Amino acid sequence: MIEIAGAALGWVIPAVVVFGASALLIVVTVWAVRRARAGAGARARAEDERNRAGTTLVELDDAVADLDLEVGLSGALYGGDGAAPLRRARMRAQHARDRAFDDYRRAADPATPVPEARRIAHRVREQAQRALTAVQSARRAHASWVAAHASAADQLAAVEQRWHELHDRIGDPRALLRELQRRVDPDESRDVADAAAAIEHCISESRRQIDAARSLVADPSHTALPAIAAAERALRAAEDAERRLEESHRLVMQAAEAFAGEIDSAREAIRGALGLREGVAGEQAEALAREIRAADEELSRISSNGARRPVAAVDAVARLRTRLDLALGDARTAQQRMRGARTALPGALASARASLARAEADLAASGAGAQARVRVADARDALAHARTVGDPVEALDAARQALRHADDARALCAYARLGRPGGGSAPGRSPR
């Protein structure tokens, strides 16, 4: 009997262990699948909340930009008497927008836990919506004030005077473009060409609105104020385009002057890297040798056509220096890093400025969302830090960070254009 019981136990116990382990495995698997589904669902809900927050935040950002323009219009057209409440509303909306963008960064940060990211995004959406409602209320109140106090005839005379002043000051916006086209390839002068075309369009549109307003001033059954405001808005857009034209022209000319020096500085950096290679061994030495050869070949290619494409050349040299610094790693002393940073900084700053200018233009043309606007704002902040910090190594890191942010913004803008039916342009602005 004892032997039979022992035999039975010898069969039952392994069976219980096997079936128990199987049952436990099934329970654990079901729990893991449910948790994964719940986690995926939580992430999806958080992403949806972030998207909705970003949409509302973009609306607020655009509304603040429109409000800023309206404050300027009120000062230019109506003497500014009715703009004080509008200015206060603009200040409050700007503060609310900037806080919301800071919170949005945290909500979009992968390091933020999913539940917290969802709560932050929900709060951003509510705050942005309240600020948007306040902006719309302030604009309606100001429109009522304008309708009650503004004289169309006087405002038409003021905006027409501004048109003549701006037209005479700008002169021929294509003069700078023709100068560049004699010196550089078309790609290098593209931003100047776009700005010149924008100036011509805005000046023409403002003239058209002024003429339309003149025909309405004498008719008591119609109001000329909307046409007058549209004329002033077009003039301000022309002034913005004039600034873009001058800045784009300056970037090309500065790059043309700096190109030869950047090439010489990069050659010196390559020679320095060759000297440092003697002090490393093994795989690091082989990797460094490959990077030095690639940098030397790339620099030869840049030198061959850099005179006609100076902005692209300075940018390529700055990126080449970044890759070379990464390959050198810890092979340099602190003094060598400092010396290298001093020589690399001017090119890195020029590259970051040019990339940021194009990111801002891409943002205006693409209508990209909150992420692109955040990247543009981050690039501005990093570039400002690079210009003001005293340590060359820290300044170089900040300039390269600005370049990365600007590159990210341009990629997001390109994605936004691809995602829009027809791939056309749409208005867009960036925070701060």
Short mmCIF file of C-alpha atoms in Angstrom, two decimals:
data_model
loop_
_atom_site.label_atom_id
_atom_site.label_comp_id
_atom_site.label_asym_id
_atom_site.label_seq_id
_atom_site.Cartn_x
_atom_site.Cartn_y
_atom_site.Cartn_z
CA MET A 1 0.00 0.00 0.00
CA ILE A 2 2.79 2.35 0.94
CA GLU A 3 4.53 1.57 -2.32
CA ILE A 4 1.30 2.28 -4.27
CA ALA A 5 0.83 5.59 -2.44
CA GLY A 6 4.44 6.54 -3.07
CA ALA A 7 4.07 5.72 -6.74
CA ALA A 8 0.91 7.79 -6.94
CA LEU A 9 2.57 10.73 -5.25
CA GLY A 10 5.53 10.37 -7.57
CA TRP A 11 3.15 10.80 -10.49
CA VAL A 12 0.83 13.43 -8.97
CA ILE A 13 3.43 15.86 -7.64
CA PRO A 14 5.24 16.41 -10.99
CA ALA A 15 1.86 16.72 -12.68
CA VAL A 16 0.74 19.33 -10.16
CA VAL A 17 4.01 21.21 -10.59
CA VAL A 18 3.70 21.13 -14.39
CA PHE A 19 0.04 22.14 -14.46
CA GLY A 20 0.58 24.75 -11.74
CA ALA A 21 3.50 26.28 -13.60
CA SER A 22 1.48 26.29 -16.80
CA ALA A 23 -1.44 27.96 -15.05
CA LEU A 24 0.87 30.52 -13.49
CA LEU A 25 2.45 31.20 -16.88
CA ILE A 26 -0.99 31.69 -18.42
CA VAL A 27 -2.02 34.08 -15.64
CA VAL A 28 1.22 36.06 -15.98
CA THR A 29 0.85 36.18 -19.76
CA VAL A 30 -2.74 37.42 -19.56
CA TRP A 31 -1.73 40.02 -16.96
CA ALA A 32 1.19 41.18 -19.11
CA VAL A 33 -0.99 41.42 -22.24
CA ARG A 34 -3.64 43.39 -20.37
CA ARG A 35 -1.03 45.68 -18.87
CA ALA A 36 0.59 46.22 -22.25
CA ARG A 37 -2.80 47.02 -23.76
CA ALA A 38 -3.57 49.37 -20.90
CA GLY A 39 -0.15 51.00 -21.27
CA ALA A 40 -0.60 51.37 -25.02
CA GLY A 41 -4.05 52.81 -24.45
CA ALA A 42 -2.71 55.25 -21.88
CA ARG A 43 0.02 56.37 -24.25
CA ALA A 44 -2.49 56.77 -27.07
CA ARG A 45 -4.78 58.84 -24.84
CA ALA A 46 -1.85 60.99 -23.70
CA GLU A 47 -0.75 61.50 -27.31
CA ASP A 48 -4.29 62.49 -28.29
CA GLU A 49 -4.40 64.99 -25.42
CA ARG A 50 -1.03 66.42 -26.48
CA ASN A 51 -2.24 66.78 -30.07
CA ARG A 52 -5.37 68.60 -28.97
CA ALA A 53 -3.32 70.83 -26.66
CA GLY A 54 -0.93 71.57 -29.52
CA THR A 55 -3.78 72.52 -31.83
CA THR A 56 -5.24 74.95 -29.30
CA LEU A 57 -1.79 76.31 -28.53
CA VAL A 58 -1.16 77.02 -32.21
CA GLU A 59 -4.47 78.86 -32.39
CA LEU A 60 -3.45 80.97 -29.40
CA ASP A 61 -0.01 81.65 -30.87
CA ASP A 62 -1.59 82.86 -34.12
CA ALA A 63 -4.13 84.94 -32.20
CA VAL A 64 -1.34 86.61 -30.19
CA ALA A 65 0.51 87.44 -33.42
CA ASP A 66 -2.68 88.91 -34.89
CA LEU A 67 -3.25 90.85 -31.69
CA ASP A 68 0.28 92.20 -31.83
CA LEU A 69 -0.40 93.41 -35.37
CA GLU A 70 -3.71 94.94 -34.30
CA VAL A 71 -2.03 96.89 -31.49
CA GLY A 72 0.40 98.30 -34.05
CA LEU A 73 -2.44 99.11 -36.42
CA SER A 74 -4.31 100.93 -33.68
CA GLY A 75 -1.29 103.06 -32.91
CA ALA A 76 -0.62 103.83 -36.57
CA LEU A 77 -4.21 104.41 -37.70
CA TYR A 78 -6.18 105.55 -34.69
CA GLY A 79 -3.64 107.46 -32.62
CA GLY A 80 -3.40 104.69 -30.05
CA ASP A 81 -6.19 106.11 -27.88
CA GLY A 82 -8.16 102.88 -27.97
CA ALA A 83 -5.19 100.52 -27.84
CA ALA A 84 -4.44 100.53 -24.08
CA PRO A 85 -6.91 97.69 -23.27
CA LEU A 86 -5.65 95.87 -26.36
CA ARG A 87 -2.03 96.20 -25.19
CA ARG A 88 -2.91 94.83 -21.77
CA ALA A 89 -4.75 91.92 -23.38
CA ARG A 90 -1.73 91.25 -25.58
CA MET A 91 0.63 91.21 -22.59
CA ARG A 92 -1.57 88.77 -20.69
CA ALA A 93 -1.97 86.57 -23.75
CA GLN A 94 1.79 86.53 -24.40
CA HIS A 95 2.51 85.47 -20.83
CA ALA A 96 -0.17 82.76 -21.01
CA ARG A 97 1.16 81.52 -24.34
CA ASP A 98 4.77 81.36 -23.15
CA ARG A 99 3.80 79.46 -19.98
CA ALA A 100 1.70 77.09 -22.06
CA PHE A 101 4.57 76.40 -24.46
CA ASP A 102 6.89 75.66 -21.52
CA ASP A 103 4.34 73.19 -20.14
CA TYR A 104 3.83 71.69 -23.59
CA ARG A 105 7.56 70.95 -23.77
CA ARG A 106 7.27 68.94 -20.56
CA ALA A 107 4.20 67.09 -21.81
CA ALA A 108 6.03 66.15 -25.02
CA ASP A 109 9.23 65.12 -23.21
CA PRO A 110 9.63 61.29 -23.42
CA ALA A 111 11.02 61.36 -19.85
CA THR A 112 7.71 62.65 -18.46
CA PRO A 113 5.54 59.78 -17.10
CA VAL A 114 2.50 59.11 -19.29
CA PRO A 115 -0.17 60.00 -16.69
CA GLU A 116 1.60 63.25 -15.82
CA ALA A 117 2.07 64.12 -19.51
CA ARG A 118 -1.65 63.66 -20.07
CA ARG A 119 -2.53 65.88 -17.11
CA ILE A 120 -0.11 68.59 -18.25
CA ALA A 121 -1.46 68.49 -21.81
CA HIS A 122 -5.03 68.78 -20.53
CA ARG A 123 -4.04 71.78 -18.42
CA VAL A 124 -2.26 73.39 -21.38
CA ARG A 125 -5.34 73.02 -23.55
CA GLU A 126 -7.61 74.57 -20.92
CA GLN A 127 -5.24 77.48 -20.23
CA ALA A 128 -4.73 78.16 -23.93
CA GLN A 129 -8.46 78.09 -24.55
CA ARG A 130 -9.12 80.60 -21.75
CA ALA A 131 -6.41 82.91 -23.09
CA LEU A 132 -7.80 82.56 -26.61
CA THR A 133 -11.27 83.51 -25.41
CA ALA A 134 -9.86 86.59 -23.65
CA VAL A 135 -8.02 87.64 -26.83
CA GLN A 136 -11.16 87.33 -28.92
CA SER A 137 -13.14 89.36 -26.38
CA ALA A 138 -10.49 92.13 -26.39
CA ARG A 139 -10.49 92.29 -30.17
CA ARG A 140 -14.27 92.59 -30.31
CA ALA A 141 -14.20 95.42 -27.76
CA HIS A 142 -11.50 97.23 -29.72
CA ALA A 143 -13.44 96.83 -32.97
CA SER A 144 -16.43 98.50 -31.30
CA TRP A 145 -14.23 101.37 -30.13
CA VAL A 146 -12.80 101.86 -33.62
CA ALA A 147 -16.26 101.90 -35.19
CA ALA A 148 -17.36 104.61 -32.73
CA HIS A 149 -14.29 106.87 -32.77
CA ALA A 150 -12.24 106.47 -35.97
CA SER A 151 -12.52 108.87 -38.91
CA ALA A 152 -12.08 107.01 -42.17
CA ALA A 153 -10.95 110.06 -44.16
CA ASP A 154 -8.19 110.96 -41.69
CA GLN A 155 -7.01 107.35 -41.41
CA LEU A 156 -6.94 106.97 -45.19
CA ALA A 157 -4.70 110.03 -45.46
CA ALA A 158 -2.38 108.60 -42.78
CA VAL A 159 -2.02 105.19 -44.39
CA GLU A 160 -1.49 106.69 -47.84
CA GLN A 161 1.31 108.84 -46.48
CA ARG A 162 2.90 105.75 -44.96
CA TRP A 163 2.59 103.98 -48.31
CA HIS A 164 4.52 106.72 -50.08
CA GLU A 165 7.20 106.82 -47.36
CA LEU A 166 7.71 103.05 -47.47
CA HIS A 167 7.64 102.91 -51.26
CA ASP A 168 10.28 105.64 -51.51
CA ARG A 169 12.45 104.08 -48.79
CA ILE A 170 12.47 100.58 -50.25
CA GLY A 171 12.97 101.69 -53.83
CA ASP A 172 13.81 98.71 -56.04
CA PRO A 173 13.75 95.59 -53.82
CA ARG A 174 15.43 93.54 -56.55
CA ALA A 175 18.61 95.63 -56.63
CA LEU A 176 20.25 93.53 -53.89
CA LEU A 177 19.02 90.38 -55.61
CA ARG A 178 20.67 91.32 -58.91
CA GLU A 179 23.93 92.01 -57.07
CA LEU A 180 23.85 88.57 -55.44
CA GLN A 181 22.91 86.75 -58.61
CA ARG A 182 26.11 87.99 -60.23
CA ARG A 183 28.17 86.51 -57.38
CA VAL A 184 26.44 83.33 -56.19
CA ASP A 185 24.35 80.40 -57.40
CA PRO A 186 20.55 80.73 -57.49
CA ASP A 187 20.10 78.54 -54.40
CA GLU A 188 22.13 81.02 -52.36
CA SER A 189 19.96 83.97 -53.41
CA ARG A 190 16.62 82.14 -53.08
CA ASP A 191 15.68 83.73 -49.75
CA VAL A 192 16.48 87.21 -51.07
CA ALA A 193 14.39 86.52 -54.19
CA ASP A 194 11.45 85.33 -52.08
CA ALA A 195 11.66 88.42 -49.85
CA ALA A 196 11.85 90.77 -52.86
CA ALA A 197 8.79 89.12 -54.40
CA ALA A 198 6.94 89.43 -51.07
CA ILE A 199 7.78 93.15 -50.87
CA GLU A 200 6.44 93.78 -54.37
CA HIS A 201 3.27 91.83 -53.66
CA CYS A 202 2.59 93.59 -50.34
CA ILE A 203 3.24 97.07 -51.74
CA SER A 204 0.88 96.32 -54.63
CA GLU A 205 -1.77 94.88 -52.32
CA SER A 206 -1.58 97.89 -50.02
CA ARG A 207 -2.03 100.23 -53.00
CA ARG A 208 -5.06 98.22 -54.12
CA GLN A 209 -6.64 98.44 -50.66
CA ILE A 210 -5.98 102.19 -50.47
CA ASP A 211 -7.68 102.71 -53.81
CA ALA A 212 -10.63 100.60 -52.68
CA ALA A 213 -10.88 102.58 -49.43
CA ARG A 214 -10.88 105.88 -51.31
CA SER A 215 -13.92 104.81 -53.30
CA LEU A 216 -15.71 103.91 -50.05
CA VAL A 217 -14.91 107.00 -47.98
CA ALA A 218 -17.38 109.16 -49.87
CA ASP A 219 -20.17 106.57 -49.57
CA PRO A 220 -21.97 106.86 -46.20
CA SER A 221 -23.63 103.49 -46.69
CA HIS A 222 -20.28 101.65 -46.54
CA THR A 223 -17.31 101.67 -44.18
CA ALA A 224 -13.79 102.08 -45.48
CA LEU A 225 -12.10 101.05 -42.22
CA PRO A 226 -11.61 97.35 -43.13
CA ALA A 227 -9.89 98.30 -46.40
CA ILE A 228 -7.73 100.86 -44.58
CA ALA A 229 -6.73 98.25 -41.99
CA ALA A 230 -5.95 95.77 -44.76
CA ALA A 231 -3.74 98.38 -46.46
CA GLU A 232 -1.83 99.01 -43.24
CA ARG A 233 -1.50 95.27 -42.65
CA ALA A 234 0.01 94.85 -46.11
CA LEU A 235 2.44 97.69 -45.42
CA ARG A 236 3.59 96.01 -42.23
CA ALA A 237 4.02 92.73 -44.11
CA ALA A 238 6.16 94.63 -46.63
CA GLU A 239 8.31 95.96 -43.79
CA ASP A 240 8.74 92.43 -42.45
CA ALA A 241 9.75 91.23 -45.91
CA GLU A 242 12.20 94.13 -46.19
CA ARG A 243 13.86 93.00 -42.95
CA ARG A 244 14.04 89.42 -44.24
CA LEU A 245 15.58 90.62 -47.49
CA GLU A 246 18.26 92.63 -45.72
CA GLU A 247 19.02 89.83 -43.26
CA SER A 248 19.20 87.20 -46.02
CA HIS A 249 21.48 89.41 -48.10
CA ARG A 250 23.69 90.04 -45.07
CA LEU A 251 23.98 86.31 -44.32
CA VAL A 252 25.17 85.59 -47.86
CA MET A 253 27.65 88.46 -47.89
CA GLN A 254 29.07 87.53 -44.48
CA ALA A 255 29.39 83.90 -45.58
CA ALA A 256 31.22 85.00 -48.73
CA GLU A 257 33.68 87.00 -46.63
CA ALA A 258 34.16 84.20 -44.08
CA PHE A 259 34.37 81.27 -46.51
CA ALA A 260 38.13 81.29 -47.10
CA GLY A 261 38.89 81.66 -43.40
CA GLU A 262 36.55 78.80 -42.50
CA ILE A 263 38.27 76.55 -45.03
CA ASP A 264 41.71 77.42 -43.61
CA SER A 265 40.47 76.87 -40.06
CA ALA A 266 39.06 73.46 -41.00
CA ARG A 267 42.36 72.46 -42.63
CA GLU A 268 44.18 73.44 -39.46
CA ALA A 269 41.71 71.34 -37.44
CA ILE A 270 42.41 68.34 -39.69
CA ARG A 271 46.14 68.78 -39.26
CA GLY A 272 45.63 68.93 -35.51
CA ALA A 273 43.57 65.77 -35.63
CA LEU A 274 46.36 64.01 -37.54
CA GLY A 275 48.76 64.94 -34.74
CA LEU A 276 46.38 63.70 -32.07
CA ARG A 277 45.92 60.40 -33.92
CA GLU A 278 49.48 59.46 -33.01
CA GLY A 279 48.49 59.43 -29.34
CA VAL A 280 45.61 56.96 -29.63
CA ALA A 281 45.58 53.27 -30.48
CA GLY A 282 43.37 50.40 -31.47
CA GLU A 283 39.85 50.89 -32.78
CA GLN A 284 39.75 54.55 -31.76
CA ALA A 285 42.82 55.25 -33.93
CA GLU A 286 41.24 53.47 -36.91
CA ALA A 287 37.93 55.31 -36.47
CA LEU A 288 39.72 58.63 -36.17
CA ALA A 289 41.80 57.91 -39.26
CA ARG A 290 38.63 57.16 -41.26
CA GLU A 291 36.97 60.37 -40.06
CA ILE A 292 40.08 62.43 -40.90
CA ARG A 293 40.19 61.01 -44.42
CA ALA A 294 36.48 61.67 -44.90
CA ALA A 295 36.84 65.22 -43.56
CA ASP A 296 39.77 65.93 -45.87
CA GLU A 297 37.87 64.66 -48.91
CA GLU A 298 34.75 66.58 -47.91
CA LEU A 299 36.73 69.78 -47.40
CA SER A 300 38.24 69.46 -50.88
CA ARG A 301 34.76 69.11 -52.34
CA ILE A 302 33.48 72.14 -50.39
CA SER A 303 36.45 74.23 -51.48
CA SER A 304 35.85 73.51 -55.15
CA ASN A 305 32.48 75.29 -55.38
CA GLY A 306 32.29 77.25 -52.13
CA ALA A 307 32.90 80.64 -53.71
CA ARG A 308 29.58 80.39 -55.58
CA ARG A 309 27.76 78.77 -52.66
CA PRO A 310 29.21 80.44 -49.56
CA VAL A 311 26.29 79.90 -47.17
CA ALA A 312 26.11 76.20 -47.99
CA ALA A 313 29.91 75.96 -47.76
CA VAL A 314 30.14 77.60 -44.33
CA ASP A 315 27.33 75.36 -43.12
CA ALA A 316 29.03 72.24 -44.48
CA VAL A 317 32.33 73.21 -42.84
CA ALA A 318 30.59 73.77 -39.50
CA ARG A 319 28.98 70.32 -39.69
CA LEU A 320 32.31 68.78 -40.73
CA ARG A 321 33.97 70.33 -37.66
CA THR A 322 31.22 68.87 -35.46
CA ARG A 323 31.79 65.35 -36.80
CA LEU A 324 35.56 65.73 -36.40
CA ASP A 325 35.17 66.87 -32.78
CA LEU A 326 32.97 63.86 -32.04
CA ALA A 327 35.56 61.55 -33.57
CA LEU A 328 38.34 63.10 -31.47
CA GLY A 329 36.36 62.46 -28.29
CA ASP A 330 38.63 62.64 -25.24
CA ALA A 331 41.86 62.62 -27.24
CA ARG A 332 42.33 66.39 -26.77
CA THR A 333 43.42 68.28 -23.70
CA ALA A 334 41.25 70.99 -22.20
CA GLN A 335 43.48 73.62 -23.77
CA GLN A 336 43.18 72.00 -27.21
CA ARG A 337 39.39 71.85 -26.88
CA MET A 338 39.31 75.52 -25.95
CA ARG A 339 41.50 76.49 -28.90
CA GLY A 340 39.43 74.35 -31.27
CA ALA A 341 36.19 75.84 -29.97
CA ARG A 342 37.43 79.38 -30.60
CA THR A 343 38.20 78.62 -34.24
CA ALA A 344 34.99 76.61 -34.83
CA LEU A 345 32.61 79.05 -33.13
CA PRO A 346 32.25 81.70 -35.90
CA GLY A 347 31.30 79.11 -38.50
CA ALA A 348 28.93 77.34 -36.11
CA LEU A 349 27.19 80.63 -35.32
CA ALA A 350 26.86 81.50 -39.01
CA SER A 351 25.47 78.03 -39.79
CA ALA A 352 22.97 78.24 -36.93
CA ARG A 353 21.82 81.73 -37.97
CA ALA A 354 21.27 80.66 -41.57
CA SER A 355 19.44 77.46 -40.60
CA LEU A 356 17.24 79.33 -38.11
CA ALA A 357 16.34 81.97 -40.73
CA ARG A 358 15.24 79.24 -43.12
CA ALA A 359 13.38 77.41 -40.35
CA GLU A 360 11.43 80.59 -39.59
CA ALA A 361 10.61 81.01 -43.28
CA ASP A 362 9.59 77.34 -43.55
CA LEU A 363 7.39 77.71 -40.49
CA ALA A 364 5.61 80.72 -41.97
CA ALA A 365 5.03 78.86 -45.24
CA SER A 366 4.07 75.44 -43.90
CA GLY A 367 1.63 76.15 -41.08
CA ALA A 368 3.39 73.47 -39.00
CA GLY A 369 2.14 72.73 -35.51
CA ALA A 370 3.28 73.27 -31.94
CA GLN A 371 6.30 70.95 -32.09
CA ALA A 372 7.88 72.89 -34.96
CA ARG A 373 7.20 76.19 -33.19
CA VAL A 374 8.81 74.87 -30.02
CA ARG A 375 11.90 73.82 -31.97
CA VAL A 376 12.19 77.28 -33.56
CA ALA A 377 11.88 78.92 -30.13
CA ASP A 378 14.48 76.52 -28.71
CA ALA A 379 16.83 77.36 -31.59
CA ARG A 380 16.44 81.07 -30.89
CA ASP A 381 17.15 80.56 -27.20
CA ALA A 382 20.22 78.41 -27.85
CA LEU A 383 21.58 80.87 -30.41
CA ALA A 384 21.09 83.77 -28.00
CA HIS A 385 22.97 81.83 -25.33
CA ALA A 386 25.78 81.03 -27.76
CA ARG A 387 26.19 84.72 -28.57
CA THR A 388 26.35 85.88 -24.95
CA VAL A 389 28.19 83.16 -23.01
CA GLY A 390 31.88 83.80 -22.38
CA ASP A 391 33.21 80.22 -22.48
CA PRO A 392 34.03 79.25 -26.10
CA VAL A 393 33.37 75.55 -25.50
CA GLU A 394 29.94 76.25 -23.99
CA ALA A 395 29.18 78.77 -26.74
CA LEU A 396 30.09 76.22 -29.42
CA ASP A 397 27.87 73.58 -27.81
CA ALA A 398 24.98 76.08 -27.70
CA ALA A 399 25.47 77.08 -31.36
CA ARG A 400 25.44 73.43 -32.41
CA GLN A 401 22.35 72.84 -30.31
CA ALA A 402 20.67 75.79 -32.05
CA LEU A 403 21.55 74.22 -35.40
CA ARG A 404 20.03 70.88 -34.35
CA HIS A 405 16.82 72.55 -33.19
CA ALA A 406 16.57 74.53 -36.42
CA ASP A 407 17.15 71.37 -38.47
CA ASP A 408 14.42 69.58 -36.49
CA ALA A 409 12.03 72.48 -37.08
CA ARG A 410 12.68 72.42 -40.82
CA ALA A 411 12.08 68.66 -40.92
CA LEU A 412 8.77 69.10 -39.07
CA CYS A 413 7.77 71.86 -41.48
CA ALA A 414 8.59 69.64 -44.45
CA TYR A 415 6.47 66.87 -42.92
CA ALA A 416 3.59 69.31 -42.39
CA ARG A 417 3.73 70.35 -46.05
CA LEU A 418 3.69 66.73 -47.19
CA GLY A 419 0.73 65.98 -44.94
CA ARG A 420 -1.41 68.83 -46.29
CA PRO A 421 -3.53 68.19 -49.41
CA GLY A 422 -1.72 69.64 -52.39
CA GLY A 423 1.38 70.37 -50.32
CA GLY A 424 0.63 74.10 -50.50
CA SER A 425 1.58 76.82 -48.07
CA ALA A 426 -0.31 78.03 -45.05
CA PRO A 427 0.32 80.77 -42.55
CA GLY A 428 2.32 79.89 -39.47
CA ARG A 429 4.10 81.62 -36.61
CA SER A 430 6.42 80.66 -33.81
CA PRO A 431 6.34 81.44 -30.13
CA ARG A 432 8.32 84.39 -28.81
#
